[in-house]
Coordinates of C-alpha atoms and ligand atoms in Angstrom, one line a residue:
Chain A
X1 CA 106.3 71.7 81.3
X2 CA 107.6 75.2 80.3
X3 CA 109.7 75.1 77.2
X4 CA 112.6 77.1 78.9
X5 CA 114.9 76.8 76.0
X6 CA 112.6 78.7 73.8
X7 CA 111.6 81.1 76.6
X8 CA 115.3 82.1 77.2
X9 CA 115.6 83.0 73.4
X10 CA 113.1 86.0 74.4
X11 CA 115.5 87.2 76.8
X12 CA 118.3 88.5 75.2
X13 CA 120.5 89.4 78.3
X14 CA 121.2 85.4 78.4
X15 CA 123.3 85.9 75.4
X16 CA 125.8 87.6 77.5
X17 CA 128.7 86.0 79.2
X18 CA 129.6 86.7 82.8
X19 CA 133.3 86.2 83.4
X20 CA 133.4 83.7 80.4
X21 CA 130.3 81.7 81.6
X22 CA 126.5 81.5 80.5
X23 CA 124.6 84.0 82.7
X24 CA 122.5 81.7 85.1
X25 CA 120.2 84.2 86.7
X26 CA 118.8 83.3 89.9
X27 CA 117.4 86.6 91.3
X28 CA 114.1 87.2 90.1
X29 CA 112.5 87.9 93.4
X30 CA 115.0 90.8 93.3
X31 CA 114.0 91.8 89.8
X32 CA 113.2 89.8 86.7
X33 CA 115.0 90.0 83.3
X34 CA 113.1 91.5 80.4
X35 CA 111.9 89.6 77.3
X36 CA 112.2 91.4 73.9
X37 CA 108.4 91.6 73.6
X38 CA 108.6 94.3 76.6
X39 CA 111.4 95.9 75.3
X40 CA 110.2 96.4 71.9
X41 CA 106.7 97.7 73.4
X42 CA 108.4 100.5 75.2
X43 CA 110.8 101.2 72.3
X44 CA 108.0 101.2 69.8
X45 CA 105.9 103.5 71.9
X46 CA 108.6 106.0 72.2
X47 CA 109.4 105.6 68.2
X48 CA 105.7 106.1 67.1
X49 CA 103.1 107.3 69.8
X50 CA 105.1 109.4 72.4
X51 CA 103.2 112.5 73.6
X52 CA 101.8 113.5 77.0
X53 CA 98.4 111.8 78.3
X54 CA 95.1 113.4 79.1
X55 CA 96.3 116.5 77.5
X56 CA 96.2 117.2 73.8
X57 CA 93.3 116.9 71.2
X58 CA 96.0 115.6 68.5
X59 CA 96.6 112.1 67.1
X60 CA 99.6 111.2 69.1
X61 CA 98.2 112.4 72.4
X62 CA 95.2 110.5 71.9
X63 CA 97.2 107.2 70.8
X64 CA 99.3 107.7 74.1
X65 CA 96.3 108.1 76.3
X66 CA 94.8 105.2 74.9
X67 CA 97.5 103.0 75.4
X68 CA 98.1 104.0 79.1
X69 CA 94.5 103.3 79.9
X70 CA 94.5 100.0 78.0
X71 CA 97.4 99.1 80.3
X72 CA 95.2 99.9 83.1
X73 CA 92.6 97.8 81.9
X74 CA 94.9 94.9 81.4
X75 CA 96.4 95.2 85.0
X76 CA 92.8 95.0 86.1
X77 CA 92.1 92.1 84.3
X78 CA 95.2 90.3 85.5
X79 CA 94.3 90.5 89.1
X80 CA 90.6 90.4 88.0
X81 CA 89.5 93.6 89.4
X82 CA 86.0 94.8 89.0
X83 CA 86.9 97.9 87.1
X84 CA 89.9 99.8 85.8
X85 CA 89.3 102.9 88.4
X86 CA 90.3 100.5 91.1
X87 CA 93.8 100.4 89.4
X88 CA 96.3 103.2 90.5
X89 CA 99.8 103.4 88.6
X90 CA 102.5 103.8 91.0
X91 CA 106.4 103.5 90.7
X92 CA 106.4 100.3 92.5
X93 CA 104.9 98.4 95.3
X94 CA 106.9 100.8 97.8
X95 CA 105.1 103.9 96.5
X96 CA 101.6 102.0 96.5
X97 CA 102.0 101.2 100.4
X98 CA 103.2 104.8 101.2
X99 CA 100.2 106.1 99.4
X100 CA 97.6 104.0 101.4
X101 CA 99.6 104.4 104.6
X102 CA 99.6 108.3 104.2
X103 CA 96.3 108.8 102.5
X104 CA 94.4 106.5 104.6
X105 CA 96.4 106.5 107.6
X106 CA 97.0 110.2 108.2
X107 CA 93.2 110.4 107.6
X108 CA 91.6 107.9 109.7
X109 CA 94.2 106.7 112.6
X110 CA 93.9 108.3 116.1
X111 CA 96.3 107.7 119.1
X112 CA 96.4 104.5 120.4
X113 CA 94.8 102.8 117.3
X114 CA 96.5 99.7 116.3
X115 CA 97.9 98.6 112.9
X116 CA 98.5 95.0 112.6
X117 CA 101.7 93.9 110.6
X118 CA 103.8 90.7 110.4
X119 CA 107.2 89.9 111.5
X120 CA 108.3 88.8 108.0
X121 CA 107.4 92.3 106.3
X122 CA 109.8 93.8 103.5
X123 CA 110.9 97.1 104.9
X124 CA 108.6 98.6 102.5
X125 CA 105.6 97.4 104.3
X126 CA 107.2 98.4 107.7
X127 CA 108.8 101.8 107.5
X128 CA 105.6 103.5 106.0
X129 CA 103.9 102.6 108.9
X130 CA 106.5 103.2 111.4
X131 CA 106.2 106.8 109.9
X132 CA 102.5 107.2 110.0
X133 CA 102.5 105.8 113.6
X134 CA 105.0 108.3 114.7
X135 CA 102.8 111.2 113.3
X136 CA 99.3 109.9 114.5
X137 CA 100.3 108.0 117.6
X138 CA 99.0 104.6 116.6
X139 CA 100.7 101.4 117.4
X140 CA 102.0 98.8 115.6
X141 CA 101.2 95.2 116.3
X142 CA 102.7 92.0 114.8
X143 CA 101.9 88.4 113.9
X144 CA 105.0 86.8 114.9
X145 CA 106.7 83.7 113.1
X146 CA 106.5 80.2 114.3
X147 CA 109.3 77.8 114.2
X148 CA 108.8 76.8 110.6
X149 CA 108.9 80.3 109.4
X150 CA 105.0 80.5 109.1
X151 CA 102.7 82.9 110.8
X152 CA 101.8 81.9 114.4
X153 CA 98.1 82.7 114.0
X154 CA 97.0 81.1 117.5
X155 CA 96.7 84.5 118.7
X156 CA 95.1 86.2 115.9
X157 CA 91.8 86.6 118.0
X158 CA 93.7 88.8 120.5
X159 CA 95.6 90.6 117.8
X160 CA 92.5 91.6 115.8
X161 CA 90.2 93.6 118.0
X162 CA 88.4 96.8 118.4
X163 CA 91.3 99.1 118.5
X164 CA 92.9 97.6 115.2
X165 CA 92.5 99.9 112.4
X166 CA 94.3 98.4 109.4
X167 CA 96.0 95.3 108.6
X168 CA 98.7 95.1 105.9
X169 CA 100.6 91.8 105.3
X170 CA 102.9 90.2 102.5
X171 CA 101.3 87.5 100.5
X172 CA 104.5 85.4 99.9
X173 CA 107.6 86.4 101.7
X174 CA 110.4 87.3 99.6
X175 CA 113.1 85.9 102.4
X176 CA 111.6 82.8 103.5
X177 CA 109.3 82.0 100.6
X178 CA 106.4 81.6 103.1
X179 CA 102.9 81.5 101.6
X180 CA 100.4 83.4 104.0
X181 CA 96.8 82.5 104.3
X182 CA 95.8 85.9 103.2
X183 CA 92.1 84.9 102.8
X184 CA 91.5 83.7 106.1
X185 CA 93.3 86.5 107.5
X186 CA 91.1 88.9 105.5
X187 CA 88.1 87.2 106.4
X188 CA 89.0 87.4 110.1
X189 CA 89.6 91.2 109.8
X190 CA 86.4 91.9 107.8
X191 CA 84.3 90.7 110.9
X192 CA 85.7 93.8 112.5
X193 CA 85.4 95.9 109.4
X194 CA 89.1 96.5 109.2
X195 CA 90.8 97.0 105.7
X196 CA 93.3 94.9 104.9
X197 CA 96.1 95.6 102.4
X198 CA 98.2 92.8 100.5
X199 CA 101.7 93.2 99.5
X200 CA 101.5 90.9 96.6
X201 CA 104.9 91.7 95.1
X202 CA 106.1 88.1 95.1
X203 CA 102.7 86.5 94.4
X204 CA 101.2 88.1 91.5
X205 CA 104.3 87.2 89.1
X206 CA 103.9 83.5 89.9
X207 CA 100.3 82.6 90.9
X208 CA 96.8 83.6 90.0
X209 CA 95.8 86.5 92.3
X210 CA 92.1 87.4 92.2
X211 CA 91.5 90.6 94.3
X212 CA 87.7 89.7 94.2
X213 CA 88.1 86.2 95.4
X214 CA 90.5 87.3 98.2
X215 CA 88.1 90.2 99.1
X216 CA 91.2 92.5 99.9
X217 CA 90.8 96.1 100.3
X218 CA 94.2 97.2 98.9
X219 CA 96.9 95.2 96.9
X220 CA 100.3 96.3 95.7
X221 CA 102.8 94.8 93.2
X222 CA 105.7 95.8 91.3
X223 CA 106.2 95.7 87.3
X224 CA 109.8 95.0 87.7
X225 CA 109.5 91.6 89.3
X226 CA 107.3 90.3 86.7
X227 CA 109.0 91.2 83.5
X228 CA 108.2 94.6 83.2
X229 CA 110.1 97.6 83.5
X230 CA 111.4 99.3 86.5
X231 CA 109.4 102.5 87.7
X232 CA 105.9 101.1 87.2
X233 CA 103.8 99.5 89.9
X234 CA 100.2 98.7 90.7
X235 CA 98.0 100.0 93.6
X236 CA 94.8 98.1 93.7
X237 CA 92.1 99.6 95.8
X238 CA 88.4 99.0 96.5
X239 CA 86.7 101.7 94.6
X240 CA 84.3 102.8 97.8
X241 CA 87.7 102.9 99.8
X242 CA 89.8 105.0 97.1
X243 CA 86.8 107.4 97.0
X244 CA 87.4 108.0 100.7
X245 CA 90.9 108.8 100.6
X246 CA 92.4 112.2 100.1
X247 CA 95.2 112.6 97.5
X248 CA 98.6 111.7 98.5
X249 CA 100.4 114.0 96.1
X250 CA 99.1 117.1 94.4
X251 CA 99.9 118.5 90.9
X252 CA 98.7 118.2 87.4
X253 CA 96.9 115.3 86.0
X254 CA 95.2 114.6 89.3
X255 CA 92.8 118.1 89.1
X256 CA 89.5 119.2 87.5
X257 CA 89.3 122.7 88.4
X258 CA 91.9 124.8 90.0
X259 CA 91.6 128.3 91.6
X260 CA 94.4 130.2 93.6
X261 CA 93.1 129.0 97.0
X262 CA 91.1 125.7 96.0
X263 CA 90.9 122.8 93.7
X264 CA 88.6 120.2 92.7
X265 CA 90.3 116.8 92.3
X266 CA 89.5 114.4 89.5
X267 CA 87.8 110.9 90.1
X268 CA 89.7 107.9 90.9
X269 CA 92.3 106.5 89.8
X270 CA 93.5 109.5 88.3
X271 CA 93.2 111.5 91.8
X272 CA 96.3 109.4 93.1
X273 CA 98.5 110.0 89.9
X274 CA 99.8 113.5 90.3
X275 CA 102.2 114.5 87.4
X276 CA 103.1 113.0 84.3
X277 CA 103.0 109.1 84.8
X278 CA 105.2 106.7 83.6
X279 CA 103.7 106.0 80.3
X280 CA 106.0 103.8 78.7
X281 CA 106.2 101.8 81.8
X282 CA 102.7 101.1 81.8
X283 CA 102.9 100.0 78.5
X284 CA 105.8 98.1 79.3
X285 CA 103.9 96.4 82.0
X286 CA 101.1 95.5 79.7
X287 CA 103.4 93.6 77.4
X288 CA 104.6 91.8 80.3
X289 CA 101.0 90.7 81.4
X290 CA 100.4 89.4 77.7
X291 CA 103.8 87.6 77.8
X292 CA 102.9 85.8 81.1
X293 CA 99.5 85.2 79.8
X294 CA 100.8 83.3 76.7
X295 CA 103.0 81.1 78.9
X296 CA 100.0 80.8 81.6
X297 CA 99.9 81.1 85.1
X298 CA 99.4 77.7 86.0
X299 CA 102.2 76.6 84.0
X300 CA 104.5 79.3 85.6
X301 CA 103.4 78.3 89.2
X302 CA 103.9 74.5 88.5
X303 CA 107.5 75.5 87.0
X304 CA 108.4 77.5 89.9
X305 CA 107.3 74.8 92.3
X306 CA 109.3 72.0 90.4
X307 CA 112.5 74.0 90.4
X308 CA 112.2 75.0 94.1
X309 CA 111.7 71.4 95.1
X310 CA 114.5 70.2 93.1
X311 CA 116.9 72.9 94.5
X312 CA 115.8 72.3 98.1
X313 CA 116.5 68.4 97.3
X314 CA 119.9 69.1 95.9
X315 CA 120.8 71.7 98.6
X316 CA 120.0 69.4 101.6
X317 CA 122.7 66.9 100.1
X318 CA 125.2 69.3 100.7
X319 CA 126.9 69.0 104.2
X320 CA 126.7 71.9 106.4
X321 CA 123.7 73.8 104.6
X322 CA 121.0 75.3 106.4
X323 CA 117.6 76.0 104.8
X324 CA 115.4 78.5 105.7
X325 CA 111.7 78.8 105.5
X326 CA 109.0 76.3 105.7
X327 CA 109.4 72.9 104.0
X328 CA 106.7 72.6 101.8
X329 CA 104.3 75.0 100.2
X330 CA 106.2 77.9 99.3
X331 CA 107.1 80.4 96.9
X332 CA 109.4 79.8 94.1
X333 CA 112.7 80.9 96.2
X334 CA 115.0 79.1 98.6
X335 CA 117.1 81.1 101.1
X336 CA 120.0 79.1 102.7
X337 CA 123.5 79.4 104.4
X338 CA 126.8 77.1 104.2
X339 CA 128.2 76.6 107.8
X340 CA 130.9 79.4 108.3
X341 CA 131.0 80.8 105.0
X342 CA 129.2 84.5 104.7
X343 CA 126.6 84.6 102.0
X344 CA 128.6 87.6 100.6
X345 CA 131.5 85.4 99.8
X346 CA 129.2 82.4 98.4
X347 CA 127.8 85.1 96.2
X348 CA 131.1 86.4 94.7
X349 CA 132.3 82.7 94.3
X350 CA 129.2 81.7 92.5
X351 CA 129.5 84.8 90.2
X352 CA 132.7 83.1 89.1
X353 CA 130.3 80.5 87.5
X354 CA 128.0 83.1 86.2
X355 CA 125.5 82.4 88.7
X356 CA 123.7 85.5 90.2
X357 CA 122.2 85.1 93.7
X358 CA 121.5 87.6 96.4
X359 CA 123.4 87.8 99.2
X360 CA 122.3 90.1 102.1
X361 CA 119.0 90.7 104.2
X362 CA 116.6 90.8 101.5
X363 CA 115.3 94.1 102.9
X364 CA 113.8 91.9 105.9
X365 CA 116.4 92.6 108.7
X366 CA 113.7 91.7 111.3
X367 CA 113.4 88.0 109.6
X368 CA 117.1 88.1 109.6
X369 CA 117.2 88.9 113.6
X370 CA 114.8 85.9 114.0
X371 CA 117.0 83.7 112.2
X372 CA 119.9 85.2 113.9
X373 CA 122.1 85.4 111.0
X374 CA 123.4 88.5 109.5
X375 CA 122.1 87.6 106.1
X376 CA 121.5 84.7 103.8
X377 CA 122.1 83.6 100.3
X378 CA 118.9 83.4 98.2
X379 CA 118.1 81.8 94.8
X380 CA 114.8 82.7 93.4
X381 CA 113.5 81.2 90.2
X382 CA 111.3 82.3 87.2
X383 CA 110.2 81.4 83.5
X384 CA 113.5 81.2 82.2
X385 CA 115.3 78.9 84.7
X386 CA 115.9 75.5 83.9
X387 CA 117.0 72.5 86.0
X388 CA 120.3 72.8 84.7
X389 CA 120.6 76.0 86.2
X390 CA 120.0 74.4 89.7
X391 CA 123.0 72.2 88.8
X392 CA 125.2 75.0 87.9
X393 CA 124.2 76.6 91.3
X394 CA 125.0 73.3 93.1
X395 CA 128.3 73.0 91.5
X396 CA 129.3 76.4 92.5
X397 CA 128.5 76.2 95.9
X398 CA 130.5 72.7 96.0
X399 CA 133.2 74.7 94.7
X400 CA 132.8 77.5 97.2
X401 CA 133.0 74.7 100.1
X402 CA 136.6 73.8 98.5
X403 CA 137.9 77.3 98.3
X404 CA 136.8 77.5 102.1
X405 CA 137.8 74.0 103.0
X406 CA 140.6 75.3 105.5
X407 CA 138.1 77.1 107.3
X408 CA 136.4 73.9 109.2
Chain B
X1 CA 143.1 86.6 88.5
X2 CA 141.2 83.7 90.2
X3 CA 139.0 83.2 93.1
X4 CA 141.8 81.7 95.2
X5 CA 143.8 85.0 94.6
X6 CA 140.8 86.8 96.7
X7 CA 140.5 83.9 99.3
X8 CA 144.3 83.7 99.6
X9 CA 145.6 81.5 102.5
X10 CA 146.5 84.6 104.6
X11 CA 142.9 86.0 104.4
X12 CA 141.3 82.6 105.1
X13 CA 143.6 82.1 108.1
X14 CA 142.7 85.4 109.6
X15 CA 139.0 84.6 108.9
X16 CA 139.2 81.1 110.7
X17 CA 141.1 82.7 113.8
X18 CA 140.6 86.6 113.6
X19 CA 143.1 88.3 116.0
X20 CA 142.3 90.8 118.6
X21 CA 138.5 89.9 118.9
X22 CA 136.8 91.3 122.0
X23 CA 135.8 94.3 123.8
X24 CA 137.7 97.0 125.8
X25 CA 135.8 98.3 128.8
X26 CA 135.6 102.2 128.7
X27 CA 137.6 102.7 125.7
X28 CA 138.8 106.2 124.5
X29 CA 137.7 105.3 120.9
X30 CA 134.8 103.6 120.2
X31 CA 132.7 103.3 116.7
X32 CA 130.2 101.2 115.1
X33 CA 130.0 100.4 111.3
X34 CA 127.4 98.8 109.2
X35 CA 127.6 97.5 105.8
X36 CA 123.9 98.0 104.5
X37 CA 124.0 95.8 101.5
X38 CA 125.0 92.6 103.3
X39 CA 123.8 93.5 107.0
X40 CA 127.3 93.1 108.6
X41 CA 128.5 95.1 111.7
X42 CA 131.3 95.9 113.3
X43 CA 132.3 97.4 116.7
X44 CA 135.8 98.7 117.2
X45 CA 137.4 99.5 120.5
X46 CA 140.6 101.1 121.2
X47 CA 142.5 102.4 124.4
X48 CA 144.7 105.5 124.0
X49 CA 147.7 106.3 126.1
X50 CA 150.2 109.0 125.5
X51 CA 148.3 109.6 122.1
X52 CA 149.4 106.2 121.0
X53 CA 146.8 103.1 120.4
X54 CA 147.8 101.1 123.2
X55 CA 145.2 98.2 122.5
X56 CA 142.8 97.7 119.8
X57 CA 139.9 95.0 119.5
X58 CA 137.0 94.6 117.6
X59 CA 133.5 92.7 117.7
X60 CA 131.4 91.6 114.5
X61 CA 129.9 89.5 112.1
X62 CA 131.0 89.5 108.6
X63 CA 132.4 87.8 105.6
X64 CA 135.9 86.5 105.1
X65 CA 137.0 89.7 103.4
X66 CA 135.8 92.1 106.0
X67 CA 136.9 90.0 109.0
X68 CA 140.4 89.3 107.9
X69 CA 140.7 92.8 107.1
X70 CA 139.6 94.0 110.6
X71 CA 141.9 91.1 112.2
X72 CA 145.0 92.6 110.2
X73 CA 144.3 96.1 110.9
X74 CA 144.3 95.7 114.5
X75 CA 147.4 93.6 114.5
X76 CA 149.3 96.3 112.8
X77 CA 147.8 99.5 114.3
X78 CA 148.6 98.6 117.7
X79 CA 151.4 100.8 119.2
X80 CA 151.1 103.2 116.5
X81 CA 150.3 107.1 117.4
X82 CA 147.0 108.7 116.4
X83 CA 148.6 110.6 113.7
X84 CA 150.6 107.3 112.3
X85 CA 147.0 105.5 112.2
X86 CA 145.2 108.5 110.6
X87 CA 148.2 108.2 108.0
X88 CA 148.0 104.5 107.6
X89 CA 144.1 104.4 107.0
X90 CA 144.4 107.0 104.2
X91 CA 147.2 104.9 102.8
X92 CA 145.0 101.7 103.0
X93 CA 142.1 103.2 101.2
X94 CA 144.2 104.4 98.5
X95 CA 145.6 100.8 98.1
X96 CA 142.2 98.9 98.4
X97 CA 140.7 101.2 95.9
X98 CA 143.7 100.6 93.5
X99 CA 144.5 104.1 93.4
X100 CA 148.0 103.3 94.6
X101 CA 149.9 100.0 94.6
X102 CA 150.6 97.7 97.6
X103 CA 154.2 98.1 98.4
X104 CA 156.2 95.0 97.1
X105 CA 158.8 94.7 99.7
X106 CA 157.6 96.2 103.0
X107 CA 157.2 93.9 106.0
X108 CA 154.4 96.1 107.3
X109 CA 152.2 95.6 104.3
X110 CA 153.1 92.1 103.4
X111 CA 150.1 90.6 105.2
X112 CA 147.7 93.2 104.1
X113 CA 148.6 93.1 100.4
X114 CA 147.0 89.6 100.6
X115 CA 143.5 91.7 100.3
X116 CA 144.9 93.1 96.7
X117 CA 142.6 90.5 95.2
X118 CA 139.4 92.8 96.4
X119 CA 140.6 95.5 93.9
X120 CA 139.3 93.3 90.9
X121 CA 136.1 92.8 93.0
X122 CA 134.6 96.4 93.1
X123 CA 131.5 95.4 95.3
X124 CA 133.8 93.8 98.1
X125 CA 135.9 96.9 98.5
X126 CA 133.4 98.0 101.2
X127 CA 133.7 95.0 103.1
X128 CA 137.7 95.3 103.2
X129 CA 137.5 99.0 104.1
X130 CA 134.3 98.4 106.7
X131 CA 136.9 98.2 109.9
X132 CA 138.9 101.1 108.8
X133 CA 135.9 103.3 107.7
X134 CA 134.8 102.5 111.1
X135 CA 138.2 103.3 113.0
X136 CA 138.4 106.6 111.1
X137 CA 135.0 107.5 112.3
X138 CA 136.1 106.5 116.1
X139 CA 139.2 108.8 115.6
X140 CA 137.3 111.6 114.4
X141 CA 134.8 111.5 117.5
X142 CA 137.5 111.1 119.9
X143 CA 139.3 114.2 118.5
X144 CA 136.2 116.2 118.5
X145 CA 135.4 115.3 121.9
X146 CA 139.2 116.3 123.1
X147 CA 138.8 119.5 121.4
X148 CA 135.6 120.2 123.0
X149 CA 137.0 119.3 126.3
X150 CA 139.9 121.8 125.5
X151 CA 137.6 124.5 124.8
X152 CA 135.3 123.9 128.1
X153 CA 138.7 124.2 130.0
X154 CA 139.7 127.6 128.4
Ligands
LIG501 C1 107.5 91.2 99.5 C2 108.0 92.5 98.8 N1 107.3 93.6 99.3 C3 107.9 94.8 98.7 C4 109.0 94.9 97.8 C5 109.5 96.2 97.3 O1 109.2 96.2 96.0 P1 109.7 97.7 95.2 O2 111.1 98.0 95.7 O3 109.8 97.1 93.7 O4 108.9 98.7 95.6 C6 109.7 93.7 97.5 C7 110.6 93.9 96.8 O5 112.0 93.4 96.9 C8 109.1 92.7 97.9 O6 109.8 91.3 97.9

């Protein structure tokens, strides 16, 4: 059991009142709040160590470089990567996906090659591939959803074939909560030597993700969804694959020798980090990792499961509610709608109780089309949420129904 | 300001049974609007005759605010001239953003002022304006088409 009360004290934002109420933050799948430890790590860096990395031979630059590279090591350890050279710092998961789609895709895809995605991808794992497909003539294929909101793998034998050149899919869906059997899919794709990228944005914050055990070729996540600051993310890639990719962006930091008409690039991972990186962001991410480790991934996962289970049980008691996604074995979030009440109206009324939930399409419009709804309400949980938070949510939903009582 | 002011009886009445829902075949004015942040969409159709909005209808999915706003808008604008409609849209935009007050004792504005609560919920202003912005776009397209047709005839 997590000591939520104690954890909440580390998050100063919970001292705030929203319309006179305590803040009940149920939108961690969009971005998490930040503990004081992360905020102080960033602020201490700017106060004491700030200098550009990999440049000067003076004390501050050395310190700054070391802190940045240590952060890389802690990110590597966090997902059990073999080496820190396989960790590329990006702005966020989206940038990591774009990097691979462009650097790998433009280099290796030809007309009529197939890229396999799923129907439940976040737009950030769909649009980059649409763009690359347009440029290369490659085709997008999809693993579709079954009735429960899980991947229908019955057709996988056909979907993965000689034409398939890349597979990219989400580990835990941010709109349905589905946990995908990524390990099986990776295994299957590897039978054909097809590289697989995992969008682990919603899984890395909550469960232990081991890139060696998964044997994925690429994996991305965002720091801001795991207590870290915005503007820092991670792309993991197997070293031999990163080596085979040309740079995505050019500029300073990513080069060795530069002439007017040619240049020699640095080795990985720096080859992919053009320009001054988000040094403070990486240091903040490292502090977030430390914080998560101090609580323990297993505890976090258990806590998320319990809260989600409790929320689903309580939601089911409300008349006219529809809950989306698999019933069991799901990530720490629940999406739903109340009959005849638009999610936007639900969210506005919940805000009166200090409850922050997301109402919208969650950057997964194809999933909304599949559900045949314009949008859903989504409550998502993290370490600072308690069972009482869920109770306030339920109370707010009952009030919402009262406000709309005349509509039935 | 309470939540009941936002979801007033008038707003909920229109949400429950919106007026002027449907399509108009080969309309002079047509536009589609989309609210990216919530995924709502709306289509507006209008029949223009003698420079007047003879009929106007809408189709769409959306929240109580956007649906009731579209319902009231279509009620009000029917029968007005294009220029009157353009002026009305401008006036509505000023009122819904809080730049101007809703008139206190105007029959015309009586129902619409039920949307007044939105001013205190800045994120929801977009919902209230969706139909109006969409219609404004439709009118611009319509007028551009007229200009092009005139030019071709010259
Ligand atoms: C599953 C998933 N993938 C990718 C992203 C994109 O993350 P970011 O916007 O930080 O790049 C998100 C964020 O909403 C997500 O939930």
